XYZ file of C-alpha atoms in Angstrom:
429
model
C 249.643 66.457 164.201
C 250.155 65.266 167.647
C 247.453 66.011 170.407
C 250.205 68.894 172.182
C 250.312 70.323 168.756
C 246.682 70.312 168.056
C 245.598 72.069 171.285
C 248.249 74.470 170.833
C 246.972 75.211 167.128
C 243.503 75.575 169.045
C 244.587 77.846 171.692
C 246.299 80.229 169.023
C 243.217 79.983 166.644
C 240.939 81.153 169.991
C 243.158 84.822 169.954
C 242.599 84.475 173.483
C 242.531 87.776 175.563
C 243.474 87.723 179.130
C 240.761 90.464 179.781
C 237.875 88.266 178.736
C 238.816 85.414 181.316
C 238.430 85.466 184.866
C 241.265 85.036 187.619
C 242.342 81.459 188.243
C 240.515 79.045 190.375
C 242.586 77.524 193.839
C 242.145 74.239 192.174
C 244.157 74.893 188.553
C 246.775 72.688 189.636
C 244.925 69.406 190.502
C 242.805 69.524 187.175
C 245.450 70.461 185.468
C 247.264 67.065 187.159
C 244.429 65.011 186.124
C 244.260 66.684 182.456
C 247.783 65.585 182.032
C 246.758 61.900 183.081
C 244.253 62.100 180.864
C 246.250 63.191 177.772
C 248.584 60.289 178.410
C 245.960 57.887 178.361
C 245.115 59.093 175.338
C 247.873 59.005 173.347
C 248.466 54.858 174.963
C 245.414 54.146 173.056
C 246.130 55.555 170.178
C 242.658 55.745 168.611
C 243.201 56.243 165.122
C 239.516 55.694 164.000
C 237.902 57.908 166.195
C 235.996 60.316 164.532
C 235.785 63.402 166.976
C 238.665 65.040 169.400
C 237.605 66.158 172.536
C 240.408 69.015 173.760
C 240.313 69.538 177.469
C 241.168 72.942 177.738
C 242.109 74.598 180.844
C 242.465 78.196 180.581
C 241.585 80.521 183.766
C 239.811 77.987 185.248
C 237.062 77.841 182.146
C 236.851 74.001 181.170
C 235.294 73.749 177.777
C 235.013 70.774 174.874
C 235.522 71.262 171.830
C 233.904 68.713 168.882
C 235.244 67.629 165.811
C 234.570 70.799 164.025
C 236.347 72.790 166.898
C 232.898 74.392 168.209
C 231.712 74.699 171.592
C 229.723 71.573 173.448
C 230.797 68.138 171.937
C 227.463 66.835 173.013
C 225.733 68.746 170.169
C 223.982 70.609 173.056
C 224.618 74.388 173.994
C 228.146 75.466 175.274
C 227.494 75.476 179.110
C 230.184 78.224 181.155
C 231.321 78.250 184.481
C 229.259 81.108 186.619
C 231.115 84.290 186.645
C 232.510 83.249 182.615
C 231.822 85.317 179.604
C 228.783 84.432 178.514
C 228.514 82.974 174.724
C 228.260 85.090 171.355
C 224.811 85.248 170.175
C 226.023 87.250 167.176
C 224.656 85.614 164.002
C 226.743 85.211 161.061
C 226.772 87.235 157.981
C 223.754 86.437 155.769
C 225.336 84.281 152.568
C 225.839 86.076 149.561
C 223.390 85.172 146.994
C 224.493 82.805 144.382
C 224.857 84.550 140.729
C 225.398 83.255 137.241
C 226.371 84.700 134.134
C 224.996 84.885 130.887
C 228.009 83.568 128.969
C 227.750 80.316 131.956
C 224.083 80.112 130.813
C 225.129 79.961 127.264
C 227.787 77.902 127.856
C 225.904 75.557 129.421
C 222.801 74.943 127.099
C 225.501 74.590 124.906
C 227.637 71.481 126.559
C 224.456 69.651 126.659
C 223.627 70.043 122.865
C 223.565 66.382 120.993
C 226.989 66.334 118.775
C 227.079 66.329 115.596
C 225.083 70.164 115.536
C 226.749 73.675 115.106
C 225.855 76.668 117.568
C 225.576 80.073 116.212
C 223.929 83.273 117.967
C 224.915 82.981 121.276
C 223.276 84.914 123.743
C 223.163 84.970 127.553
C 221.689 86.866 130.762
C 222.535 86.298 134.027
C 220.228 86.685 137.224
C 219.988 89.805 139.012
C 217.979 90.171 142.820
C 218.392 93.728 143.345
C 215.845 96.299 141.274
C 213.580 94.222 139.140
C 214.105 90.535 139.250
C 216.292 89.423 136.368
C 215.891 85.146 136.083
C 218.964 83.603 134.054
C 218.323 82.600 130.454
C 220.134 81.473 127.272
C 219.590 81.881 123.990
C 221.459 79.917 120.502
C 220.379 78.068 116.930
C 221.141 74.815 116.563
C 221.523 73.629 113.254
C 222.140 70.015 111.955
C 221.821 67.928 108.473
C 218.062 67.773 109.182
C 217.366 71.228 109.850
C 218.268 74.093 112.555
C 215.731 75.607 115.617
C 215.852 78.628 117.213
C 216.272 77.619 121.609
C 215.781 79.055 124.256
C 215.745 77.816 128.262
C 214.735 80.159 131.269
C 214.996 79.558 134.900
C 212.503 81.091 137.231
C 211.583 80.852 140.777
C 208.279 80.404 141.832
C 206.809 82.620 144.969
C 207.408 81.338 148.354
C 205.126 81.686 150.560
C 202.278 80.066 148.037
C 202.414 76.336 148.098
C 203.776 75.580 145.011
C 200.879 73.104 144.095
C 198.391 76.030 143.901
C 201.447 77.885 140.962
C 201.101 77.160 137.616
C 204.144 79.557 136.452
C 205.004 78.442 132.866
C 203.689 75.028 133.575
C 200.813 72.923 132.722
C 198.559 72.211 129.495
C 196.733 75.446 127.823
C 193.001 75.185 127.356
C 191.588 73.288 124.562
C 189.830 76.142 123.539
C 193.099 78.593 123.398
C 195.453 75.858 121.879
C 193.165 73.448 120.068
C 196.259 71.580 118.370
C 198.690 70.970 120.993
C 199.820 67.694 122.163
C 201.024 68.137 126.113
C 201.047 65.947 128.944
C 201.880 65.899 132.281
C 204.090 63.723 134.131
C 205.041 62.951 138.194
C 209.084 62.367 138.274
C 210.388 60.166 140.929
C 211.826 63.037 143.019
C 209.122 64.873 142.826
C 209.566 67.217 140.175
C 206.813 67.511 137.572
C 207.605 67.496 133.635
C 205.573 69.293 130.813
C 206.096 68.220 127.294
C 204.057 70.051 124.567
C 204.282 69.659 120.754
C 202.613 73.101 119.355
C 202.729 75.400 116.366
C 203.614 79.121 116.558
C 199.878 79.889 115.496
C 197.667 78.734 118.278
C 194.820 78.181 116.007
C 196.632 76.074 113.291
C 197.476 72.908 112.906
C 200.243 74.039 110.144
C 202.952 76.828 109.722
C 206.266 76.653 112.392
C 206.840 74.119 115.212
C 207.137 75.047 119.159
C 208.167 72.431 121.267
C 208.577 73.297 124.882
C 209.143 71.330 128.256
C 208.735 72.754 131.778
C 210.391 71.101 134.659
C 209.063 72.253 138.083
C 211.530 71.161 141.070
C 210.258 70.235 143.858
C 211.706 73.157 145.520
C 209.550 75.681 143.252
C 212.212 75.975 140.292
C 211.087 76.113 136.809
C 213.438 74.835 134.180
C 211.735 76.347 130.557
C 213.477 75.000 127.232
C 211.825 75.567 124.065
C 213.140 74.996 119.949
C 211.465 76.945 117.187
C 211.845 74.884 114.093
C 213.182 76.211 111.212
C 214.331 78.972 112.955
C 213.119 82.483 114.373
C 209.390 82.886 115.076
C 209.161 84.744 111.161
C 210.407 81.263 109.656
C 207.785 79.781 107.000
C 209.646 76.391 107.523
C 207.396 73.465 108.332
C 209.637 70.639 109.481
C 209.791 69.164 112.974
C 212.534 70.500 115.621
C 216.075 68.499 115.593
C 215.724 67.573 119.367
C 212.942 65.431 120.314
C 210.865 66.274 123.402
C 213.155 63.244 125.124
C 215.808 65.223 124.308
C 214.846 68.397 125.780
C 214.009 66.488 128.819
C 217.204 65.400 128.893
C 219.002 68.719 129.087
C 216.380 70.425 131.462
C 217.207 67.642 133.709
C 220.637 67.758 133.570
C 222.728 68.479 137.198
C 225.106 71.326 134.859
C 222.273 73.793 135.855
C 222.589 73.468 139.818
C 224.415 76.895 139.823
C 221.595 78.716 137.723
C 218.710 77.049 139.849
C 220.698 78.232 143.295
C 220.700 81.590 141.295
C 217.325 82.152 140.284
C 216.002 85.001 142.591
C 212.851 84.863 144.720
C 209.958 86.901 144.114
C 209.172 89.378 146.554
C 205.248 89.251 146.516
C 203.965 92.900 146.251
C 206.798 95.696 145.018
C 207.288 98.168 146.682
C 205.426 101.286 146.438
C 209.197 102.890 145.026
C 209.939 100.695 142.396
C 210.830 102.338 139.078
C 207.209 103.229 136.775
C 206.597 100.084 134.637
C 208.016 97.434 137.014
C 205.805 96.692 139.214
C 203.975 93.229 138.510
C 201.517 90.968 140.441
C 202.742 87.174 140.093
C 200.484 84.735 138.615
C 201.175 82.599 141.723
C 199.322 85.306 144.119
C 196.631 86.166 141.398
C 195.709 82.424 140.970
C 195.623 81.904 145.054
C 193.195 85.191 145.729
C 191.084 84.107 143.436
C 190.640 80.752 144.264
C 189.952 81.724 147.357
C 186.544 83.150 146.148
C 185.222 80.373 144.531
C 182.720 78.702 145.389
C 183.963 75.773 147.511
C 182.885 72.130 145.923
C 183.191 72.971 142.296
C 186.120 71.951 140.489
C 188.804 74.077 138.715
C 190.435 73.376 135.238
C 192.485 74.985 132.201
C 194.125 77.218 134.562
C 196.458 79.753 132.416
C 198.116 82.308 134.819
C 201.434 84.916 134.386
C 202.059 88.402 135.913
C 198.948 90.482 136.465
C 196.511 88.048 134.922
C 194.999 84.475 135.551
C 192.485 82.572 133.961
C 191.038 79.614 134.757
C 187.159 77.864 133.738
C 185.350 76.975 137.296
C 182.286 74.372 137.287
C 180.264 73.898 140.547
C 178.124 71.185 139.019
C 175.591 73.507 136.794
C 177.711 74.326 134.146
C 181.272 75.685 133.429
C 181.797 79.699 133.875
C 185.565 81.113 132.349
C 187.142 83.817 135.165
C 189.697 86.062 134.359
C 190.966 88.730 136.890
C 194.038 91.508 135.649
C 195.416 93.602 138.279
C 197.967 96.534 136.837
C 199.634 99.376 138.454
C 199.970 103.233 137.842
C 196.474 103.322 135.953
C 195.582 106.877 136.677
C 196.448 109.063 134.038
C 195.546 106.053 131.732
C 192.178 105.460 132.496
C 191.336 109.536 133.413
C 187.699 109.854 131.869
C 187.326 106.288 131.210
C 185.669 104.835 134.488
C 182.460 106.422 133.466
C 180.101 104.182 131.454
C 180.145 106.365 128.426
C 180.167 104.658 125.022
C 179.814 101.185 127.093
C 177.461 98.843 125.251
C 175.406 96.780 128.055
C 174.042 97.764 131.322
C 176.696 99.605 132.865
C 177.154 101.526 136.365
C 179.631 103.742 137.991
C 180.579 104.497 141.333
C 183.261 106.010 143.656
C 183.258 104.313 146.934
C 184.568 105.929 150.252
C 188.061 105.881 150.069
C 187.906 106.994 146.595
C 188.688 103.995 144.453
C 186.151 104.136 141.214
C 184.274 101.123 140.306
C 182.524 100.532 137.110
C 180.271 97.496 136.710
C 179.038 95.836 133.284
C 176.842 93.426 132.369
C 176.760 92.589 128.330
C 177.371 90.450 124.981
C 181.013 88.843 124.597
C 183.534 90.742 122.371
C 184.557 87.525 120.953
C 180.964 87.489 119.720
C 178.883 84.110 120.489
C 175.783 84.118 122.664
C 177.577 84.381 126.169
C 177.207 86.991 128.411
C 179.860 88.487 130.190
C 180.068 90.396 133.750
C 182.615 92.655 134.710
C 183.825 95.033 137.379
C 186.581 97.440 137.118
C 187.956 99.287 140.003
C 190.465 101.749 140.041
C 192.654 102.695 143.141
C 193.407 106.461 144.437
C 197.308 105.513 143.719
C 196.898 103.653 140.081
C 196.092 100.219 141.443
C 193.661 98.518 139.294
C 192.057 94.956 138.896
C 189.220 94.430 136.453
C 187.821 90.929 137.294
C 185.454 89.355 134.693
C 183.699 86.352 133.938
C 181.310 84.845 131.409
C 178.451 81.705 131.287
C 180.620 79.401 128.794
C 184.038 78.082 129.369
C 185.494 80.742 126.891
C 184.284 84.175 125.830
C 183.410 82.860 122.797
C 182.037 79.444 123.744
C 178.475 78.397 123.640
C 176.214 79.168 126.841
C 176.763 76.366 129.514
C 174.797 77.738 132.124
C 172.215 80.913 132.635
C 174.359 83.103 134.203
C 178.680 83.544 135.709
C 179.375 81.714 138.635
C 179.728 84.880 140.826
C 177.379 87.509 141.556
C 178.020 90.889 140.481
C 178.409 91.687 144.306
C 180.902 88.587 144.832
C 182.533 89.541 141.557
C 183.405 93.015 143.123
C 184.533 91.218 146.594
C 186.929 89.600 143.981
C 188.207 92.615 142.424
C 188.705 94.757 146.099
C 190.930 91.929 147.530
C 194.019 94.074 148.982
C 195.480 90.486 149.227
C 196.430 91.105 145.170
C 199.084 93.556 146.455
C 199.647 93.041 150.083
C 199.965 89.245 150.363
């Protein structure tokens, strides 16, 4: 296309309305002379490498430039206008539609990146969904080859935010000892930042025999979680005892495989707290904000380990230097006709007391023997919310409710322990 032909495509493309430019200037004709020069000189040096065309456009006496991309101020600057000019739209775009995938894609996928050699049976799919309760994408098959078949399953989630995703766990890192005695996980840095989880379990936590889970996790660096786990032998009822048919390098492989772009773009983002009108039963607090508000009332200078977090309950073992001390805070909505009667300390075993503060929320405070049995104690406050909001935050003098005594008493007073349980930031943000 020849220069004339460009700047003719341009001026058509501009639906130019005589009402929105001002009379002509007395000097149109000389710089429209010297445009014409200008042109000329153009075309004699033919620049075919040049990588931006600057149109001099003279229209009502308004000289603009265009760039490459046919936008206002070739510098890269602001457009600048002639006094007297329309000024410049400040209208914004329309806001992107969110990206969406399929089920069937998500099955399709997980599918393409199966080894050969297998056969696929029991497709299933869902795809992600932003509006009403957040629906992540996942896939579902079995996999079955000449040394056996597995039940697997991948999930991609997005992590909240406006928490820094080192302070998430999501569906990441290794379980306590003490909850999954027999796994084999580790933990593992990638080059572009993403971090990999690899764990060889058994569908009994407390058994080092029976059905085989194998799971990764791959956290991007952007606060996706890629979740891809094989059931050997089957569905979770199997007796079978043999190992997977994909190796944990394997699984790796297909977490970290580009064909899932589209279904991380997809994966919605939380939205903190719901909303006060979301549908009975929806409602959930992120284990991302339940691990940050209670970190934040730790004791500073004491380290934190065998974090284990998911909607409306983290846990996590704290040790300030005297001992380890397990904390565990569950926050729940819509509690009130639930709990009616049962925020009194009848039939409580323990020193128990109960009180209604102020604004009416009713908190109950217990101090007594584990459940789990053992010789630790445990302390507790419950609280209950005029509109159903509840959070019961506990904690015991071992590293597990059921572990031996590692220090005389919880980390946090009863008083701190109630601080805890009263943080609006649970729900707010």
């Amino acid at each position: 296309m020849s220069l004339d032909e460009d700047l003719e495509a341009r001026l058509r493309a501009m639906g130019n309305d005589p009402d929105e430019f001002p009379p002509h200037s007395a000097d149109l004709v000389r710089r429209s002379i010297a445009r014409g020069r200008r042109m000329r000189l153009v075309r004699a040096v033919h620049v075919a490498a040049a990588t931006a065309v600057f149109g001099l456009i003279s229209v009502g006496g308004a000289l603009m430039a265009t760039d490459a991309f046919g936008g206002p101020g070739g510098d890269g600057g602001p457009a600048r206008t002639r006094p007297g000019a329309p000024a410049p739209s400040t209208e914004r775009p329309p806001p992107r539609k969110p990206a969406s995938v399929s089920g069937e894609e998500m099955t399709r996928t997980l599918k393409s990146l199966l080894p050969p050699g297998g056969t696929v049976s029991a497709l299933s799919g869902r795809g992600s969904r932003s509006n009403g309760p957040l629906v992540s994408p996942t896939a579902r098959l079995t996999y079955t080859t000449a040394h056996g078949s597995a039940v697997m399953d991948i999930s991609v989630t997005r992590l909240e935010p406006d928490i820094p995703i080192g302070q998430q766990v999501g569906q990441a890192g290794c379980l306590p000892v003490e909850v999954r005695p027999y796994d084999k996980c580790t933990i593992e840095k990638l080059p572009d930042g993403a971090v990999l989880d690899t764990t060889r379990s058994f569908n009994h936590p407390n058994s080092d025999t029976g059905q085989r889970r194998w799971y990764v996790v791959l956290t991007t660096p952007d606060g996706v979680q890629l979740t891809l786990q094989q059931l050997g032998g089957g569905e979770r009822t199997s007796t079978g005892v043999t190992d997977p048919p994909l190796s944990l390098a394997q699984l790796t492989s297909i977490v970290r495989s580009p064909a899932w772009a589209r279904a991380i773009a997809a994966a919605p983002v939380p939205r903190g707290a719901p909303s006060t009108g979301a549908p009975a039963g929806t409602k959930r607090v992120s284990g991302a904000r339940m691990t940050w508000v209670l970190k934040a009332h730790l004791p500073r200078g004491g380290t934190v380990s065998d974090l284990n977090s998911g909607d409306g309950l983290v846990q996590l073992v704290h040790d300030d230097g005297h001992g380890k001390s397990m904390v565990e805070v569950d926050a729940q909505y819509e509690r009130t006709v639930l709990l009616a009667g049962h925020m009194d300390c009848a039939g409580v075993s323990g020193e128990c007391e109960a009180t209604t503060l102020p604004d009416g929320t009713k908190v109950k405070k217990v101090r007594g023997p584990s459940e789990k049995g053992g010789s630790a104690v445990v302390w507790m406050v419950d609280t209950l919310r005029p509109d159903g909001r509840r959070v019961v935050a506990q904690e015991v003098n071992s590293y597990a409710p059921a572990g031996p005594v590692t220090r005389p008493r919880p980390v946090l007073s009863m008083d701190e322990l109630l601080a805890v349980a009263l943080d609006e930031r649970f729900f707010t943000g």
